[in-house]
mmCIF file of C-alpha atoms in Angstrom:
data_model
loop_
_atom_site.group_PDB
_atom_site.id
_atom_site.type_symbol
_atom_site.label_atom_id
_atom_site.label_comp_id
_atom_site.label_asym_id
_atom_site.label_seq_id
_atom_site.Cartn_x
_atom_site.Cartn_y
_atom_site.Cartn_z
ATOM 1 C CA MET A 1 -134.710 -167.583 -7.665
ATOM 2 C CA ASN A 2 -133.310 -169.266 -4.566
ATOM 3 C CA THR A 3 -131.280 -166.119 -3.977
ATOM 4 C CA ASN A 4 -134.353 -163.911 -4.173
ATOM 5 C CA SER A 5 -136.357 -166.112 -1.769
ATOM 6 C CA LEU A 6 -133.605 -166.097 0.852
ATOM 7 C CA ASP A 7 -133.211 -162.346 0.576
ATOM 8 C CA SER A 8 -136.947 -161.856 1.185
ATOM 9 C CA LEU A 9 -136.566 -163.527 4.577
ATOM 10 C CA THR A 10 -133.631 -161.333 5.569
ATOM 11 C CA ASP A 11 -135.634 -158.310 4.377
ATOM 12 C CA PHE A 12 -138.385 -159.084 6.849
ATOM 13 C CA ILE A 13 -135.970 -159.570 9.735
ATOM 14 C CA GLY A 14 -134.039 -156.421 8.823
ATOM 15 C CA ASP A 15 -137.217 -154.321 8.572
ATOM 16 C CA ILE A 16 -138.367 -155.434 12.034
ATOM 17 C CA ILE A 17 -134.978 -154.520 13.512
ATOM 18 C CA VAL A 18 -134.950 -151.117 11.780
ATOM 19 C CA LEU A 19 -138.449 -150.235 13.015
ATOM 20 C CA GLY A 20 -137.596 -151.326 16.547
ATOM 21 C CA GLY A 21 -134.377 -149.311 16.519
ATOM 22 C CA ILE A 22 -136.118 -146.162 15.282
ATOM 23 C CA TRP A 23 -138.782 -146.527 17.972
ATOM 24 C CA PHE A 24 -136.208 -146.962 20.737
ATOM 25 C CA ALA A 25 -133.993 -144.130 19.437
ATOM 26 C CA GLY A 26 -136.976 -141.779 19.566
ATOM 27 C CA LYS A 27 -137.410 -142.200 23.325
ATOM 28 C CA PRO A 28 -136.653 -138.996 25.273
ATOM 29 C CA PRO A 29 -133.525 -138.686 27.442
ATOM 30 C CA ASP A 30 -133.708 -140.068 30.966
ATOM 31 C CA LYS A 31 -131.459 -140.277 34.034
ATOM 32 C CA LYS A 32 -129.595 -143.298 32.719
ATOM 33 C CA HIS A 33 -129.328 -141.892 29.198
ATOM 34 C CA PRO A 34 -129.057 -138.088 29.534
ATOM 35 C CA TYR A 35 -127.895 -137.731 25.918
ATOM 36 C CA GLY A 36 -130.886 -139.634 24.562
ATOM 37 C CA HIS A 37 -131.087 -142.993 22.810
ATOM 38 C CA TYR A 38 -129.934 -141.922 19.351
ATOM 39 C CA LYS A 39 -127.165 -144.515 19.195
ATOM 40 C CA ALA A 40 -129.796 -147.244 19.092
ATOM 41 C CA GLU A 41 -130.098 -146.333 15.411
ATOM 42 C CA SER A 42 -126.336 -146.619 14.980
ATOM 43 C CA LEU A 43 -126.396 -150.068 16.582
ATOM 44 C CA VAL A 44 -129.310 -151.136 14.392
ATOM 45 C CA THR A 45 -127.479 -149.867 11.316
ATOM 46 C CA ALA A 46 -124.495 -152.071 12.118
ATOM 47 C CA ILE A 47 -126.753 -155.084 12.826
ATOM 48 C CA VAL A 48 -128.556 -154.669 9.498
ATOM 49 C CA GLY A 49 -125.180 -154.572 7.780
ATOM 50 C CA ILE A 50 -124.196 -157.836 9.475
ATOM 51 C CA ILE A 51 -127.467 -159.472 8.396
ATOM 52 C CA ILE A 52 -126.888 -158.369 4.810
ATOM 53 C CA ILE A 53 -123.347 -159.756 4.778
ATOM 54 C CA ALA A 54 -124.529 -163.045 6.296
ATOM 55 C CA SER A 55 -127.244 -163.297 3.648
ATOM 56 C CA ALA A 56 -124.815 -162.441 0.858
ATOM 57 C CA THR A 57 -122.328 -165.033 2.096
ATOM 58 C CA THR A 58 -125.034 -167.715 2.145
ATOM 59 C CA MET A 59 -126.169 -166.760 -1.352
ATOM 60 C CA LEU A 60 -122.621 -166.856 -2.643
ATOM 61 C CA TYR A 61 -122.004 -170.280 -1.075
ATOM 62 C CA ARG A 62 -125.184 -171.771 -2.542
ATOM 63 C CA SER A 63 -124.407 -170.323 -5.955
ATOM 64 C CA PHE A 64 -120.946 -171.885 -5.959
ATOM 65 C CA ILE A 65 -122.348 -175.248 -4.816
ATOM 66 C CA SER A 66 -124.913 -175.142 -7.617
ATOM 67 C CA LEU A 67 -122.268 -174.255 -10.184
ATOM 68 C CA TYR A 68 -119.905 -176.943 -8.883
ATOM 69 C CA THR A 69 -122.428 -179.790 -8.690
ATOM 70 C CA GLY A 70 -124.396 -178.794 -11.753
ATOM 71 C CA GLY A 71 -127.673 -178.814 -9.857
ATOM 72 C CA PHE A 72 -129.364 -176.194 -11.990
ATOM 73 C CA ALA A 73 -133.069 -175.434 -11.601
ATOM 74 C CA THR A 74 -134.975 -174.017 -14.563
ATOM 75 C CA PRO A 75 -137.660 -171.579 -13.347
ATOM 76 C CA ARG A 76 -140.889 -171.123 -15.280
ATOM 77 C CA ARG A 77 -141.089 -168.236 -17.697
ATOM 78 C CA TRP A 78 -143.997 -166.545 -15.955
ATOM 79 C CA THR A 79 -141.822 -166.004 -12.870
ATOM 80 C CA ALA A 80 -140.103 -163.238 -14.831
ATOM 81 C CA PHE A 81 -143.164 -161.058 -14.178
ATOM 82 C CA ILE A 82 -142.833 -161.709 -10.448
ATOM 83 C CA ALA A 83 -139.199 -160.609 -10.614
ATOM 84 C CA LEU A 84 -140.219 -157.431 -12.468
ATOM 85 C CA GLY A 85 -142.829 -156.663 -9.815
ATOM 86 C CA SER A 86 -140.259 -157.252 -7.097
ATOM 87 C CA ILE A 87 -137.831 -154.840 -8.772
ATOM 88 C CA ALA A 88 -140.516 -152.147 -9.007
ATOM 89 C CA GLY A 89 -141.596 -152.624 -5.387
ATOM 90 C CA CYS A 90 -138.034 -152.537 -4.069
ATOM 91 C CA LEU A 91 -137.194 -149.371 -6.009
ATOM 92 C CA ILE A 92 -140.345 -147.583 -4.811
ATOM 93 C CA THR A 93 -139.560 -148.535 -1.217
ATOM 94 C CA TYR A 94 -135.918 -147.497 -1.689
ATOM 95 C CA PHE A 95 -136.792 -143.989 -2.886
ATOM 96 C CA TYR A 96 -139.316 -143.557 -0.069
ATOM 97 C CA LEU A 97 -136.862 -144.650 2.636
ATOM 98 C CA HIS A 98 -134.028 -142.637 1.102
ATOM 99 C CA ARG A 99 -136.104 -139.439 1.167
ATOM 100 C CA ALA A 100 -137.248 -140.158 4.721
ATOM 101 C CA SER A 101 -133.649 -140.766 5.881
ATOM 102 C CA LYS A 102 -132.606 -137.354 4.530
ATOM 103 C CA LYS A 103 -135.644 -135.625 6.020
ATOM 104 C CA TYR A 104 -135.305 -137.136 9.494
ATOM 105 C CA PHE A 105 -131.506 -137.597 9.479
ATOM 106 C CA SER A 106 -131.903 -141.283 10.274
ATOM 107 C CA SER A 107 -128.999 -143.662 9.722
ATOM 108 C CA ALA A 108 -131.299 -146.643 10.323
ATOM 109 C CA LEU A 109 -133.637 -145.526 7.531
ATOM 110 C CA GLU A 110 -130.616 -144.966 5.320
ATOM 111 C CA ALA A 111 -129.491 -148.539 6.027
ATOM 112 C CA GLY A 112 -132.992 -149.761 5.202
ATOM 113 C CA ALA A 113 -132.927 -147.825 1.931
ATOM 114 C CA ALA A 114 -129.563 -149.293 0.967
ATOM 115 C CA HIS A 115 -130.913 -152.756 1.764
ATOM 116 C CA LYS A 116 -133.924 -152.219 -0.515
ATOM 117 C CA PHE A 117 -131.687 -151.045 -3.350
ATOM 118 C CA ALA A 118 -129.611 -154.199 -2.964
ATOM 119 C CA ASP A 119 -132.890 -156.163 -3.079
ATOM 120 C CA ALA A 120 -133.775 -154.507 -6.368
ATOM 121 C CA LEU A 121 -130.449 -155.614 -7.798
ATOM 122 C CA THR A 122 -131.015 -159.110 -6.425
ATOM 123 C CA SER A 123 -134.383 -159.258 -8.177
ATOM 124 C CA LEU A 124 -132.725 -157.964 -11.331
ATOM 125 C CA ALA A 125 -130.219 -160.809 -11.092
ATOM 126 C CA ALA A 126 -133.112 -163.243 -10.614
ATOM 127 C CA LEU A 127 -134.775 -161.834 -13.728
ATOM 128 C CA LEU A 128 -131.534 -162.202 -15.645
ATOM 129 C CA GLY A 129 -131.223 -165.787 -14.398
ATOM 130 C CA ILE A 130 -134.761 -166.573 -15.588
ATOM 131 C CA LEU A 131 -134.073 -165.105 -19.013
ATOM 132 C CA LEU A 132 -130.805 -167.013 -19.358
ATOM 133 C CA SER A 133 -132.068 -170.379 -18.129
ATOM 134 C CA SER A 134 -135.687 -170.418 -19.351
ATOM 135 C CA PHE A 135 -135.481 -168.449 -22.588
ATOM 136 C CA LEU A 136 -131.869 -168.887 -23.735
ATOM 137 C CA LYS A 137 -131.473 -172.352 -22.216
ATOM 138 C CA ILE A 138 -128.278 -171.336 -20.356
ATOM 139 C CA ARG A 139 -128.949 -173.425 -17.266
ATOM 140 C CA TRP A 140 -126.078 -172.032 -15.187
ATOM 141 C CA GLY A 141 -127.323 -168.470 -15.674
ATOM 142 C CA ASP A 142 -129.331 -168.305 -12.434
ATOM 143 C CA PRO A 143 -126.520 -169.341 -10.027
ATOM 144 C CA ALA A 144 -123.983 -167.266 -11.954
ATOM 145 C CA ALA A 145 -126.148 -164.140 -11.689
ATOM 146 C CA SER A 146 -126.754 -164.899 -8.003
ATOM 147 C CA ALA A 147 -123.012 -165.162 -7.340
ATOM 148 C CA ILE A 148 -122.313 -161.811 -8.987
ATOM 149 C CA VAL A 149 -125.100 -160.032 -7.103
ATOM 150 C CA SER A 150 -124.013 -161.646 -3.822
ATOM 151 C CA LEU A 151 -120.710 -159.794 -4.081
ATOM 152 C CA TRP A 152 -122.545 -156.508 -4.639
ATOM 153 C CA VAL A 153 -124.847 -157.153 -1.675
ATOM 154 C CA MET A 154 -121.815 -157.975 0.472
ATOM 155 C CA ARG A 155 -120.251 -154.644 -0.511
ATOM 156 C CA THR A 156 -123.458 -152.863 0.526
ATOM 157 C CA GLY A 157 -123.393 -154.616 3.898
ATOM 158 C CA ILE A 158 -119.804 -153.539 4.525
ATOM 159 C CA LYS A 159 -120.743 -149.906 3.818
ATOM 160 C CA ILE A 160 -123.672 -150.074 6.219
ATOM 161 C CA ILE A 161 -121.543 -151.594 8.987
ATOM 162 C CA SER A 162 -118.935 -148.892 8.417
ATOM 163 C CA ARG A 163 -121.577 -146.179 8.817
ATOM 164 C CA GLY A 164 -122.948 -147.705 12.022
ATOM 165 C CA GLY A 165 -119.467 -148.260 13.455
ATOM 166 C CA HIS A 166 -118.479 -144.678 12.658
ATOM 167 C CA GLU A 167 -121.408 -143.364 14.692
ATOM 168 C CA LEU A 168 -120.894 -145.807 17.561
ATOM 169 C CA LEU A 169 -117.299 -144.555 17.856
ATOM 170 C CA ASP A 170 -118.467 -140.909 18.020
ATOM 171 C CA GLY A 171 -117.293 -140.199 14.490
ATOM 172 C CA ALA A 172 -117.457 -136.635 13.186
ATOM 173 C CA PRO A 173 -119.855 -135.561 10.415
ATOM 174 C CA ASP A 174 -118.539 -134.851 6.938
ATOM 175 C CA GLU A 175 -116.129 -131.938 6.372
ATOM 176 C CA ASP A 176 -118.592 -129.903 4.279
ATOM 177 C CA PHE A 177 -121.107 -129.887 7.128
ATOM 178 C CA GLU A 178 -118.409 -128.881 9.619
ATOM 179 C CA LEU A 179 -117.272 -126.016 7.373
ATOM 180 C CA THR A 180 -120.850 -124.753 7.009
ATOM 181 C CA VAL A 181 -121.302 -124.822 10.793
ATOM 182 C CA LYS A 182 -118.058 -122.863 11.299
ATOM 183 C CA ARG A 183 -119.152 -120.202 8.818
ATOM 184 C CA THR A 184 -122.489 -119.884 10.578
ATOM 185 C CA ILE A 185 -120.830 -119.459 13.987
ATOM 186 C CA ALA A 186 -118.379 -116.878 12.626
ATOM 187 C CA SER A 187 -121.271 -114.805 11.232
ATOM 188 C CA ILE A 188 -122.948 -114.428 14.641
ATOM 189 C CA PRO A 189 -122.368 -110.985 16.235
ATOM 190 C CA ALA A 190 -119.926 -110.842 19.197
ATOM 191 C CA VAL A 191 -118.162 -114.066 18.172
ATOM 192 C CA GLU A 192 -114.551 -112.946 17.796
ATOM 193 C CA LYS A 193 -112.909 -116.317 17.191
ATOM 194 C CA ILE A 194 -113.681 -120.045 17.087
ATOM 195 C CA HIS A 195 -111.086 -121.841 19.203
ATOM 196 C CA SER A 196 -112.427 -125.338 18.653
ATOM 197 C CA LEU A 197 -115.415 -127.135 17.174
ATOM 198 C CA GLN A 198 -115.920 -130.784 18.110
ATOM 199 C CA MET A 199 -118.888 -132.671 16.699
ATOM 200 C CA ARG A 200 -119.961 -136.293 16.970
ATOM 201 C CA THR A 201 -122.727 -138.223 15.275
ATOM 202 C CA ALA A 202 -125.292 -140.581 16.784
ATOM 203 C CA GLY A 203 -128.092 -142.110 14.741
ATOM 204 C CA GLY A 204 -127.783 -139.380 12.135
ATOM 205 C CA LYS A 205 -127.982 -136.637 14.778
ATOM 206 C CA VAL A 206 -125.053 -134.373 15.675
ATOM 207 C CA PHE A 207 -123.825 -133.191 19.079
ATOM 208 C CA ALA A 208 -121.518 -130.151 19.098
ATOM 209 C CA HIS A 209 -119.059 -128.743 21.646
ATOM 210 C CA ILE A 210 -117.785 -125.268 20.773
ATOM 211 C CA ASP A 211 -115.184 -122.925 22.303
ATOM 212 C CA ILE A 212 -115.460 -119.306 21.175
ATOM 213 C CA SER A 213 -113.931 -115.946 22.103
ATOM 214 C CA VAL A 214 -116.166 -112.958 22.863
ATOM 215 C CA PRO A 215 -115.150 -109.314 23.496
ATOM 216 C CA SER A 216 -113.417 -109.072 26.875
ATOM 217 C CA GLU A 217 -115.521 -106.065 27.895
ATOM 218 C CA LEU A 218 -118.742 -108.114 27.812
ATOM 219 C CA SER A 219 -120.328 -108.968 31.147
ATOM 220 C CA ILE A 220 -120.749 -112.611 32.156
ATOM 221 C CA ALA A 221 -124.489 -112.305 31.532
ATOM 222 C CA ASP A 222 -123.932 -110.940 28.017
ATOM 223 C CA ALA A 223 -121.390 -113.677 27.280
ATOM 224 C CA HIS A 224 -124.012 -116.264 28.242
ATOM 225 C CA ILE A 225 -126.486 -114.568 25.919
ATOM 226 C CA VAL A 226 -123.991 -114.910 23.052
ATOM 227 C CA ALA A 227 -123.455 -118.586 23.899
ATOM 228 C CA HIS A 228 -127.209 -119.247 23.904
ATOM 229 C CA ARG A 229 -127.551 -117.355 20.629
ATOM 230 C CA VAL A 230 -124.919 -119.585 19.017
ATOM 231 C CA GLY A 231 -126.757 -122.708 20.165
ATOM 232 C CA ASP A 232 -130.172 -121.410 19.073
ATOM 233 C CA VAL A 233 -128.935 -120.366 15.625
ATOM 234 C CA LEU A 234 -127.232 -123.703 14.975
ATOM 235 C CA MET A 235 -130.147 -125.850 16.144
ATOM 236 C CA THR A 236 -132.609 -123.742 14.118
ATOM 237 C CA LYS A 237 -130.559 -123.708 10.923
ATOM 238 C CA PHE A 238 -129.424 -127.335 11.187
ATOM 239 C CA PRO A 239 -132.210 -129.655 12.437
ATOM 240 C CA ARG A 240 -129.629 -132.437 12.317
ATOM 241 C CA ILE A 241 -127.953 -130.910 15.391
ATOM 242 C CA ALA A 242 -129.543 -132.332 18.538
ATOM 243 C CA ASP A 243 -127.530 -130.489 21.200
ATOM 244 C CA VAL A 244 -124.926 -127.716 21.429
ATOM 245 C CA VAL A 245 -122.585 -126.884 24.309
ATOM 246 C CA VAL A 246 -120.871 -123.498 23.984
ATOM 247 C CA HIS A 247 -117.942 -122.363 26.131
ATOM 248 C CA THR A 248 -116.966 -118.682 25.996
ATOM 249 C CA GLU A 249 -113.583 -117.090 26.646
ATOM 250 C CA PRO A 250 -112.590 -113.411 26.661
ATOM 251 C CA CYS A 251 -110.880 -112.253 23.506
ATOM 252 C CA ASP A 252 -107.476 -110.870 24.504
ATOM 253 C CA ASN A 253 -107.365 -107.865 22.198
ATOM 254 C CA ASP A 254 -104.279 -106.462 23.953
ATOM 255 C CA ARG A 255 -102.382 -109.686 23.264
ATOM 256 C CA ARG A 256 -103.369 -109.568 19.624
ATOM 257 C CA ILE A 257 -102.243 -105.946 19.260
ATOM 258 C CA GLU A 258 -99.039 -106.710 21.158
ATOM 259 C CA ASP A 259 -98.146 -109.530 18.762
ATOM 260 C CA GLU A 260 -98.733 -107.249 15.803
ATOM 261 C CA ILE A 261 -96.524 -104.532 17.318
ATOM 262 C CA ILE A 262 -93.684 -106.967 18.021
ATOM 263 C CA TRP A 263 -93.876 -108.231 14.438
ATOM 264 C CA LYS A 264 -93.578 -104.651 13.104
ATOM 265 C CA VAL A 265 -90.659 -103.871 15.449
ATOM 266 C CA ARG A 266 -88.833 -106.981 14.273
ATOM 267 C CA LYS A 267 -89.302 -105.840 10.707
ATOM 268 C CA ILE A 268 -87.817 -102.401 11.487
ATOM 269 C CA LEU A 269 -84.823 -103.920 13.273
ATOM 270 C CA GLY A 270 -84.293 -106.442 10.498
ATOM 271 C CA GLU A 271 -83.975 -103.647 7.946
ATOM 272 C CA GLU A 272 -81.297 -101.824 9.983
ATOM 273 C CA ASP A 273 -77.925 -102.714 8.413
ATOM 274 C CA GLU A 274 -75.730 -101.277 11.183
ATOM 275 C CA ILE A 275 -76.943 -103.583 13.950
ATOM 276 C CA LYS A 276 -75.652 -107.141 14.119
ATOM 277 C CA ASN A 277 -78.501 -108.683 16.086
ATOM 278 C CA PHE A 278 -81.471 -107.880 18.339
ATOM 279 C CA HIS A 279 -83.358 -109.598 21.167
ATOM 280 C CA GLY A 280 -85.561 -108.973 24.207
ATOM 281 C CA ILE A 281 -88.371 -107.310 22.256
ATOM 282 C CA ASP A 282 -91.467 -106.641 24.330
ATOM 283 C CA ALA A 283 -94.546 -104.403 24.239
ATOM 284 C CA LEU A 284 -95.696 -103.179 27.654
ATOM 285 C CA VAL A 285 -99.171 -101.786 28.253
ATOM 286 C CA SER A 286 -99.385 -98.224 29.629
ATOM 287 C CA GLU A 287 -102.148 -95.669 30.076
ATOM 288 C CA ASN A 288 -101.216 -93.874 26.854
ATOM 289 C CA GLY A 289 -100.481 -96.928 24.735
ATOM 290 C CA PHE A 290 -97.735 -99.522 24.417
ATOM 291 C CA ILE A 291 -94.115 -98.999 25.405
ATOM 292 C CA VAL A 292 -91.713 -101.009 23.282
ATOM 293 C CA VAL A 293 -88.508 -102.350 24.820
ATOM 294 C CA ALA A 294 -85.770 -103.839 22.638
ATOM 295 C CA ASP A 295 -82.087 -104.732 22.877
ATOM 296 C CA ILE A 296 -79.854 -104.157 19.858
ATOM 297 C CA VAL A 297 -76.357 -105.573 19.358
ATOM 298 C CA VAL A 298 -73.730 -103.499 17.554
ATOM 299 C CA ALA A 299 -70.102 -104.106 16.653
ATOM 300 C CA PRO A 300 -67.674 -103.684 19.586
ATOM 301 C CA GLU A 301 -65.612 -101.115 17.677
ATOM 302 C CA MET A 302 -68.601 -98.791 17.083
ATOM 303 C CA THR A 303 -68.435 -95.471 18.944
ATOM 304 C CA VAL A 304 -70.999 -94.621 21.607
ATOM 305 C CA LYS A 305 -72.093 -91.586 19.570
ATOM 306 C CA ASN A 306 -72.877 -93.629 16.467
ATOM 307 C CA ALA A 307 -74.578 -96.354 18.507
ATOM 308 C CA HIS A 308 -76.902 -93.808 20.102
ATOM 309 C CA LYS A 309 -77.681 -92.298 16.702
ATOM 310 C CA ILE A 310 -78.759 -95.730 15.497
ATOM 311 C CA ALA A 311 -80.862 -96.280 18.635
ATOM 312 C CA GLN A 312 -82.549 -92.888 18.166
ATOM 313 C CA ARG A 313 -83.265 -93.620 14.511
ATOM 314 C CA ILE A 314 -84.831 -96.958 15.438
ATOM 315 C CA ARG A 315 -86.895 -95.321 18.195
ATOM 316 C CA ASP A 316 -88.215 -92.703 15.776
ATOM 317 C CA GLU A 317 -89.373 -95.442 13.407
ATOM 318 C CA ILE A 318 -90.989 -97.501 16.157
ATOM 319 C CA ILE A 319 -93.065 -94.675 17.633
ATOM 320 C CA LYS A 320 -94.631 -94.162 14.203
ATOM 321 C CA ILE A 321 -96.417 -97.467 14.736
ATOM 322 C CA GLU A 322 -100.043 -97.091 15.814
ATOM 323 C CA ASN A 323 -100.753 -97.415 19.570
ATOM 324 C CA ILE A 324 -97.085 -96.841 20.524
ATOM 325 C CA ALA A 325 -96.521 -94.321 23.346
ATOM 326 C CA ASP A 326 -92.741 -94.699 23.627
ATOM 327 C CA ALA A 327 -89.801 -96.950 22.755
ATOM 328 C CA ILE A 328 -86.765 -97.806 24.867
ATOM 329 C CA ILE A 329 -83.766 -99.147 22.982
ATOM 330 C CA HIS A 330 -80.915 -100.775 24.925
ATOM 331 C CA ILE A 331 -77.509 -101.006 23.277
ATOM 332 C CA ASP A 332 -75.386 -104.084 23.796
ATOM 333 C CA TYR A 333 -71.705 -103.768 22.900
ATOM 334 C CA THR A 334 -70.552 -107.047 24.322
ATOM 335 C CA ARG A 335 -72.214 -109.556 22.010
ATOM 336 C CA ASP A 336 -70.616 -110.414 18.738
ATOM 337 C CA ASP A 337 -73.266 -112.729 17.219
#
């Protein structure tokens, strides 16, 4: 019962702090805080966690003192109904705050909900203590139950502090949310590639910084339209996202095609048994397509005629590749790699 009374006081203090933090976090951005005041919730979350741990530590200490000295109090039986009412009230408040925290993406409300759930368990321990001491005459039941619940409450406080600290340090949201955001960005027309996606949390809200590639033939104005579209889609689909910054880069299609051509040329050269090595492969852009340049290394004793036959055979294979206008094969007789 002592445990439950002490926790009621910390409940009141914690609730005042949570309400104040939510009010302050809801203030609009200003010159000194251009990104808003969302981290006030993160700070409040950490403070509530500290209060819970302090309360749990005090409860644990008093329980041990009571067990050590044998100073057991026997509560009246009718107080069991008060404990039952407290459990019901805490659970109702917990479910309400939990739903509100999900709806408004509020870490402070989530901390408040976790605190109320811990209160319900504390009241349950008080009820168990009453039953043990008053009905079963086990006088040490109340402090023993309080000690056990104190450890659980302490664990809850550590989790809440961890959540608040994660947000204060600009921690990223969970991986599932990040994956869903990436899939949404990739589905938007004119987004060729996502170079990077950096997100940070603050008070349950998310701020995103995105680098994407758009078709290189787009005008600057059209690229800005794509960037705004990405931001609008994300903030509409995910109310949790408070702000999006999108940076666009031209998609280098020629570079992508060039890499694919070089890979195919390497494959052709690698399948040629009569050359000992190859190097200097490049794909040069021309008006009619790409011109491939490659150096092949043959055995020093090979005749010029045979070496040119090999070079011609390789050239014929290379120009079969799509987008190839010509191929120039240099023969190197001097290397013996």
